[in-house]
PDB file of C-alpha atoms and ligand atoms in Angstrom:
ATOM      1  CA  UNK I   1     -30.260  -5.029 -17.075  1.00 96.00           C
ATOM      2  CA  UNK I   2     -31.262  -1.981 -18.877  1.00 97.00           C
ATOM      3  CA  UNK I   3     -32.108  -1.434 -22.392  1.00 98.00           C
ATOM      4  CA  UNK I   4     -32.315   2.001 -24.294  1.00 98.00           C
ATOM      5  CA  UNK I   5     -33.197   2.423 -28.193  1.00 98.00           C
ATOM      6  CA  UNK I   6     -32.101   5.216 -30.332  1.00 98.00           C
ATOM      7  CA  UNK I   7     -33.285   7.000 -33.732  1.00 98.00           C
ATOM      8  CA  UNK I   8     -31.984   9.677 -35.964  1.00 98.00           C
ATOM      9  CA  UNK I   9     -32.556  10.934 -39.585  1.00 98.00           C
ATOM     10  CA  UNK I  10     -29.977  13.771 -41.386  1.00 97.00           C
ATOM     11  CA  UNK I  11     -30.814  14.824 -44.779  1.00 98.00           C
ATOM     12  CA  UNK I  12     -28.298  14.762 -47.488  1.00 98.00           C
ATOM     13  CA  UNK I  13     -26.680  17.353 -48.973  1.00 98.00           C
ATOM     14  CA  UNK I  14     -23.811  17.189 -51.929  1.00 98.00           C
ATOM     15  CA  UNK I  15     -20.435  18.733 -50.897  1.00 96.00           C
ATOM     16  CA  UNK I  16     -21.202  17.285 -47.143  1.00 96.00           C
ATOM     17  CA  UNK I  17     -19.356  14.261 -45.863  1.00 96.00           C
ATOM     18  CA  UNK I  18     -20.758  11.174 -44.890  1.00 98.00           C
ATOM     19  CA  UNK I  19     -19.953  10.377 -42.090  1.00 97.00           C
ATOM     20  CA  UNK I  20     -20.820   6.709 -40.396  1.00 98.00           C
ATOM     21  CA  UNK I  21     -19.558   5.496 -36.372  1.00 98.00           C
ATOM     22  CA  UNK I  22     -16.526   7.858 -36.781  1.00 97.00           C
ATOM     23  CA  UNK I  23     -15.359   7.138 -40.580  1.00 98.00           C
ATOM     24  CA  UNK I  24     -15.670   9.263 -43.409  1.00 98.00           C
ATOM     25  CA  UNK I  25     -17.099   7.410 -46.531  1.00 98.00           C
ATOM     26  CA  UNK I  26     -16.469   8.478 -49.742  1.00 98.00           C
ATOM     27  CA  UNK I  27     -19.823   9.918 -51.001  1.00 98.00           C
ATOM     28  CA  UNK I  28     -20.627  13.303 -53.615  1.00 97.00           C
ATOM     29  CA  UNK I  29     -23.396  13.878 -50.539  1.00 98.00           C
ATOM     30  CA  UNK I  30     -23.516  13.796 -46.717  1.00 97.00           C
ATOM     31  CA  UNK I  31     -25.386  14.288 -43.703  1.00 96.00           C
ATOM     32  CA  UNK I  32     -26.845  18.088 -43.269  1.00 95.00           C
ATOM     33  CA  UNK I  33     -26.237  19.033 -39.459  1.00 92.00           C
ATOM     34  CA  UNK I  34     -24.605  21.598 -37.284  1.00 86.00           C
ATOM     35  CA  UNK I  35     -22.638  18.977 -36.426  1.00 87.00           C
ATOM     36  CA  UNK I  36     -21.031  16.535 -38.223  1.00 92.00           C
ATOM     37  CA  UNK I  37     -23.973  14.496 -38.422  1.00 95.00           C
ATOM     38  CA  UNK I  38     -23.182  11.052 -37.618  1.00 97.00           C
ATOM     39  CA  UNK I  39     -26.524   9.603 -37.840  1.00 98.00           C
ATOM     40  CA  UNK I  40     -25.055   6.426 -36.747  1.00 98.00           C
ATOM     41  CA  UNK I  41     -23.308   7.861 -33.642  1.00 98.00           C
ATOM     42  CA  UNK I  42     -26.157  10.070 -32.871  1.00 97.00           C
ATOM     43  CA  UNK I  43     -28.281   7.376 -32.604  1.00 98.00           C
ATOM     44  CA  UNK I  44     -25.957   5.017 -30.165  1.00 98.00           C
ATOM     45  CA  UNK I  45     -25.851   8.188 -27.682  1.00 98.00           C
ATOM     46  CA  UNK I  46     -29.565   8.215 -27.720  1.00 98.00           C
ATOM     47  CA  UNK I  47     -29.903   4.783 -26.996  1.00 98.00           C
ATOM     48  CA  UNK I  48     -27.146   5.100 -24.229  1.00 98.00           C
ATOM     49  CA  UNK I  49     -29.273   7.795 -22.559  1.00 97.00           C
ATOM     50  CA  UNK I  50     -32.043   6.111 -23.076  1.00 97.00           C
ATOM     51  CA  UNK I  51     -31.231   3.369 -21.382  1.00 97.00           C
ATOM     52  CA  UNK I  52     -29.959   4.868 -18.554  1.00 96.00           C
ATOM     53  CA  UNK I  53     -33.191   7.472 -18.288  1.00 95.00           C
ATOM     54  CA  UNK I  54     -30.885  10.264 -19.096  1.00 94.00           C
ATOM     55  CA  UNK I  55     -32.654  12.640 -21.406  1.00 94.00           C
ATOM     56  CA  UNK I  56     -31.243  13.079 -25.094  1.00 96.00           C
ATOM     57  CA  UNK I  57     -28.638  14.066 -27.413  1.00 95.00           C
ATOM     58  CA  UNK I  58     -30.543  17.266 -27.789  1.00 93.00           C
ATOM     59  CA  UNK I  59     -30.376  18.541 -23.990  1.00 94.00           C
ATOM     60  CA  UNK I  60     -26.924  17.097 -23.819  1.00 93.00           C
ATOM     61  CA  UNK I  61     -25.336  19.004 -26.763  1.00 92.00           C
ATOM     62  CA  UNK I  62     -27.548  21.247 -28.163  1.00 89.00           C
ATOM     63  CA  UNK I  63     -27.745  22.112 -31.771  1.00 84.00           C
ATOM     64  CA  UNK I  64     -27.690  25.323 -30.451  1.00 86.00           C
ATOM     65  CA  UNK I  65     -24.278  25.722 -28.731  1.00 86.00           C
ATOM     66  CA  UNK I  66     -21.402  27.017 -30.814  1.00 86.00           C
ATOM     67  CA  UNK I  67     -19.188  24.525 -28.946  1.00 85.00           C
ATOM     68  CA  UNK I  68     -20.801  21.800 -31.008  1.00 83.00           C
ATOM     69  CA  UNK I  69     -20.826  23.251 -34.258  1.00 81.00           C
ATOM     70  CA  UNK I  70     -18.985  20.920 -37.006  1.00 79.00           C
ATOM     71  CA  UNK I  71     -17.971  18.577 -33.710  1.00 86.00           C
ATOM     72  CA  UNK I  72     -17.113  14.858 -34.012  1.00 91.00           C
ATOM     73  CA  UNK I  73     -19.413  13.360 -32.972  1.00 95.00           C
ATOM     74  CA  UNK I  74     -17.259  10.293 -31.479  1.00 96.00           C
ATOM     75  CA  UNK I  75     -16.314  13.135 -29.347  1.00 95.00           C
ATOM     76  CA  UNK I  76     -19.734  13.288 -27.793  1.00 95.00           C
ATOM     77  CA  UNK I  77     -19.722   9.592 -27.905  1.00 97.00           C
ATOM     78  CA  UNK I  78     -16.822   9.669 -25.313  1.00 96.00           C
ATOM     79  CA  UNK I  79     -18.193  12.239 -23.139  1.00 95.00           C
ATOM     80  CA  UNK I  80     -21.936   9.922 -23.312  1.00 96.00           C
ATOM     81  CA  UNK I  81     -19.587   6.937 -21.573  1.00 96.00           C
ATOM     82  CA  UNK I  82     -19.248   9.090 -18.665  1.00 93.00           C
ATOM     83  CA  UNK I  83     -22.896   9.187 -18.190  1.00 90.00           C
ATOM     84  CA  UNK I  84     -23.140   5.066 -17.475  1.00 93.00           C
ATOM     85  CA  UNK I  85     -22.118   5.175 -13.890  1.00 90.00           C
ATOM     86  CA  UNK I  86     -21.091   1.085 -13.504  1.00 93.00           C
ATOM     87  CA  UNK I  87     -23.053  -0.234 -16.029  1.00 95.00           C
ATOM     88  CA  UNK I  88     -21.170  -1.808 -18.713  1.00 96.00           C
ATOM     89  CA  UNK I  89     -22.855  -2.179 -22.293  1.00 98.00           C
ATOM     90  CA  UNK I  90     -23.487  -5.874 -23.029  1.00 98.00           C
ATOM     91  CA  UNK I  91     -23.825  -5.332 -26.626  1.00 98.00           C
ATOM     92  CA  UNK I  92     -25.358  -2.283 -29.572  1.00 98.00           C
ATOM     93  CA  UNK I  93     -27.641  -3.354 -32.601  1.00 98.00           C
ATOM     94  CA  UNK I  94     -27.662  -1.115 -35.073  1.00 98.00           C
ATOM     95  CA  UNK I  95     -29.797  -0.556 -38.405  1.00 98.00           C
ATOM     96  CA  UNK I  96     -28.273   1.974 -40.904  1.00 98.00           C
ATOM     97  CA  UNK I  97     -30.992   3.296 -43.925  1.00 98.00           C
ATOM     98  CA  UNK I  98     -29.083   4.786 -46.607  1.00 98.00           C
ATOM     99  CA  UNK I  99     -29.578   4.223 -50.414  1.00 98.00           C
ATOM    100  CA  UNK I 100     -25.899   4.934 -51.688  1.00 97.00           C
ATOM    101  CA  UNK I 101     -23.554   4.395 -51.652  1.00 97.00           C
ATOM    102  CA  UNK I 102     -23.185   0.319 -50.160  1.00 96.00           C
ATOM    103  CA  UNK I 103     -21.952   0.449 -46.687  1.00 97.00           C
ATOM    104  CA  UNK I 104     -21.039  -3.172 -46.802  1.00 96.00           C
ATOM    105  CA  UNK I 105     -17.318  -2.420 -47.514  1.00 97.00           C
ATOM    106  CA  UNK I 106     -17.018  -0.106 -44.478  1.00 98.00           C
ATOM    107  CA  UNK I 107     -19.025  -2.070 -41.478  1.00 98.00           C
ATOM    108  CA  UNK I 108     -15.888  -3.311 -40.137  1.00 97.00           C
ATOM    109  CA  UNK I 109     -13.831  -0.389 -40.054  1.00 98.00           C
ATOM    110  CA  UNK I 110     -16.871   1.294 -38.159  1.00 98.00           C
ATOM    111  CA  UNK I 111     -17.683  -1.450 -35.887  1.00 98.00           C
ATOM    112  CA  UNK I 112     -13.615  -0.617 -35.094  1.00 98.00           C
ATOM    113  CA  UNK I 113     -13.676   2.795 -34.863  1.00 98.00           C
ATOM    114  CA  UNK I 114     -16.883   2.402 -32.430  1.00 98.00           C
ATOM    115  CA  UNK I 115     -15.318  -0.329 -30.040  1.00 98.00           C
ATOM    116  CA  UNK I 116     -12.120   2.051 -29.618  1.00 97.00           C
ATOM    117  CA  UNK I 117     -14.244   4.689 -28.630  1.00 97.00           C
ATOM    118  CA  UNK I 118     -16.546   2.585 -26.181  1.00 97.00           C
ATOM    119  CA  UNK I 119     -13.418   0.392 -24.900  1.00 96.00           C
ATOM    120  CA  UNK I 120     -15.372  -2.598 -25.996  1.00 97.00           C
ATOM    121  CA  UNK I 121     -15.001  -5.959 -28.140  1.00 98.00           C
ATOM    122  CA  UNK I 122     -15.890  -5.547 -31.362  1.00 98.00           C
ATOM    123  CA  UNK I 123     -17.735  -9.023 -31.073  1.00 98.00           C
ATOM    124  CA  UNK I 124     -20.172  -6.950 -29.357  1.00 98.00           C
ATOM    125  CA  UNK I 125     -21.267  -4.296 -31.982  1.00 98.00           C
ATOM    126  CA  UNK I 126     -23.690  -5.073 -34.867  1.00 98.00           C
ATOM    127  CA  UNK I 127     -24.416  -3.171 -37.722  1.00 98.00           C
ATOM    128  CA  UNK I 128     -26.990  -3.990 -40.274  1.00 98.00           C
ATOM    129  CA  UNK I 129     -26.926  -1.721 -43.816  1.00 98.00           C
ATOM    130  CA  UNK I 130     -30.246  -2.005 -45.442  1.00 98.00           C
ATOM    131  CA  UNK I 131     -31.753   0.530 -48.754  1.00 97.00           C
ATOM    132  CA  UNK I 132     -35.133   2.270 -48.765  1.00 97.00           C
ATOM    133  CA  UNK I 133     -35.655   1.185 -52.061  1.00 97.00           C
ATOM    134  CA  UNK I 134     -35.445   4.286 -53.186  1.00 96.00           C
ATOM    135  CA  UNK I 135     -38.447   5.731 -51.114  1.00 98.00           C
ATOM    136  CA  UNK I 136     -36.423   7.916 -49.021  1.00 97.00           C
ATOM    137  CA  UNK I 137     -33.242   8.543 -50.760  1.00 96.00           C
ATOM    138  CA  UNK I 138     -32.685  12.493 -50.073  1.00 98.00           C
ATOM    139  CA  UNK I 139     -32.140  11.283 -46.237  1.00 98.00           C
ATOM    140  CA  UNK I 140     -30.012   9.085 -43.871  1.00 98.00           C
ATOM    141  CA  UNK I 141     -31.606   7.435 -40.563  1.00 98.00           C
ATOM    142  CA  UNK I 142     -29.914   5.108 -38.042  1.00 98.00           C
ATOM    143  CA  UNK I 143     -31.079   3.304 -35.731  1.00 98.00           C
ATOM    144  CA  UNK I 144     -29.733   1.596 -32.338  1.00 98.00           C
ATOM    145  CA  UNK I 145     -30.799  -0.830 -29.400  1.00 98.00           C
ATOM    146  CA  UNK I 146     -28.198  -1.409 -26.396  1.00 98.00           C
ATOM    147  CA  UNK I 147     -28.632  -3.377 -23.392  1.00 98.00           C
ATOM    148  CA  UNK I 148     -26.783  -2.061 -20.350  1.00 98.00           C
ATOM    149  CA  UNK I 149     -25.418  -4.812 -17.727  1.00 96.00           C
TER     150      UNK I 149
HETATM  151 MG1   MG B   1     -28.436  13.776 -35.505  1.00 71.62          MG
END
């Protein structure tokens, strides 16, 4: 077994989408990146890398590469699969920060969208929306734990 965690903070910006695990949620602001800042997704592929002591999202597909400007990010997503070798994922936690709006209404459909793209059950993919109370409402973070079989 191997287990990886993953991080990532965007700041918001109005006129930007928010975008959460592949689905676009209807917001006046979204995540900031070059990108398109999937804070969610971001942090899954850093916990996949993690766990398989494969660097980060940042040497991977560098914020610096045209190629990955305004890119889905379930696109990178796919291509991070390819980086498992046999191990299978057993299951993903995930913590989402975000003040508003609720994400409540939308945690299926991403939990979805997310098992298409990693050709798992949806049974194994949690995500858990919590606020900052309003400390730390100009940004987004995500955070994700996977164990690798
Ligand atoms: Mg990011």
């Amino acid at each position: 077994m191997r287990i990886g965690n993953g991080w990532d903070l965007h700041r918001l910006a109005e006129g930007r989408p928010l975008v959460l695990g592949g689905v676009t949620i209807p917001s006046p602001r979204g995540e900031l990146a070059h990108s398109d800042g999937d804070v969610l997704v971001h942090a899954i592929i850093d916990a996949l890398l993690g766990a398989t002591c494969n660097g980060d999202i940042g040497s991977h597909y560098p914020d610096t590469d045209s190629r990955y400007a305004d890119i889905s990010s379930m696109a990178l997503l796919k291509d991070t699969m390819n980086h498992l070798g046999t191990a299978s994922i057993e299951n993903i936690d995930c913590i989402v920060v975000l003040d508003e709006p609720k994400l409540r209404p939308f945690i299926d459909e991403i939990r979805t969208r997310l098992a298409d793209a990693m050709h798992l059950p949806v049974s194994r993919i949690s995500i858990k929306a919590k606020t900052s109370e309003q400390t730390a409402s100009g940004v987004i973070t995500a955070q994700a734990v996977v164990l690798l079989d």
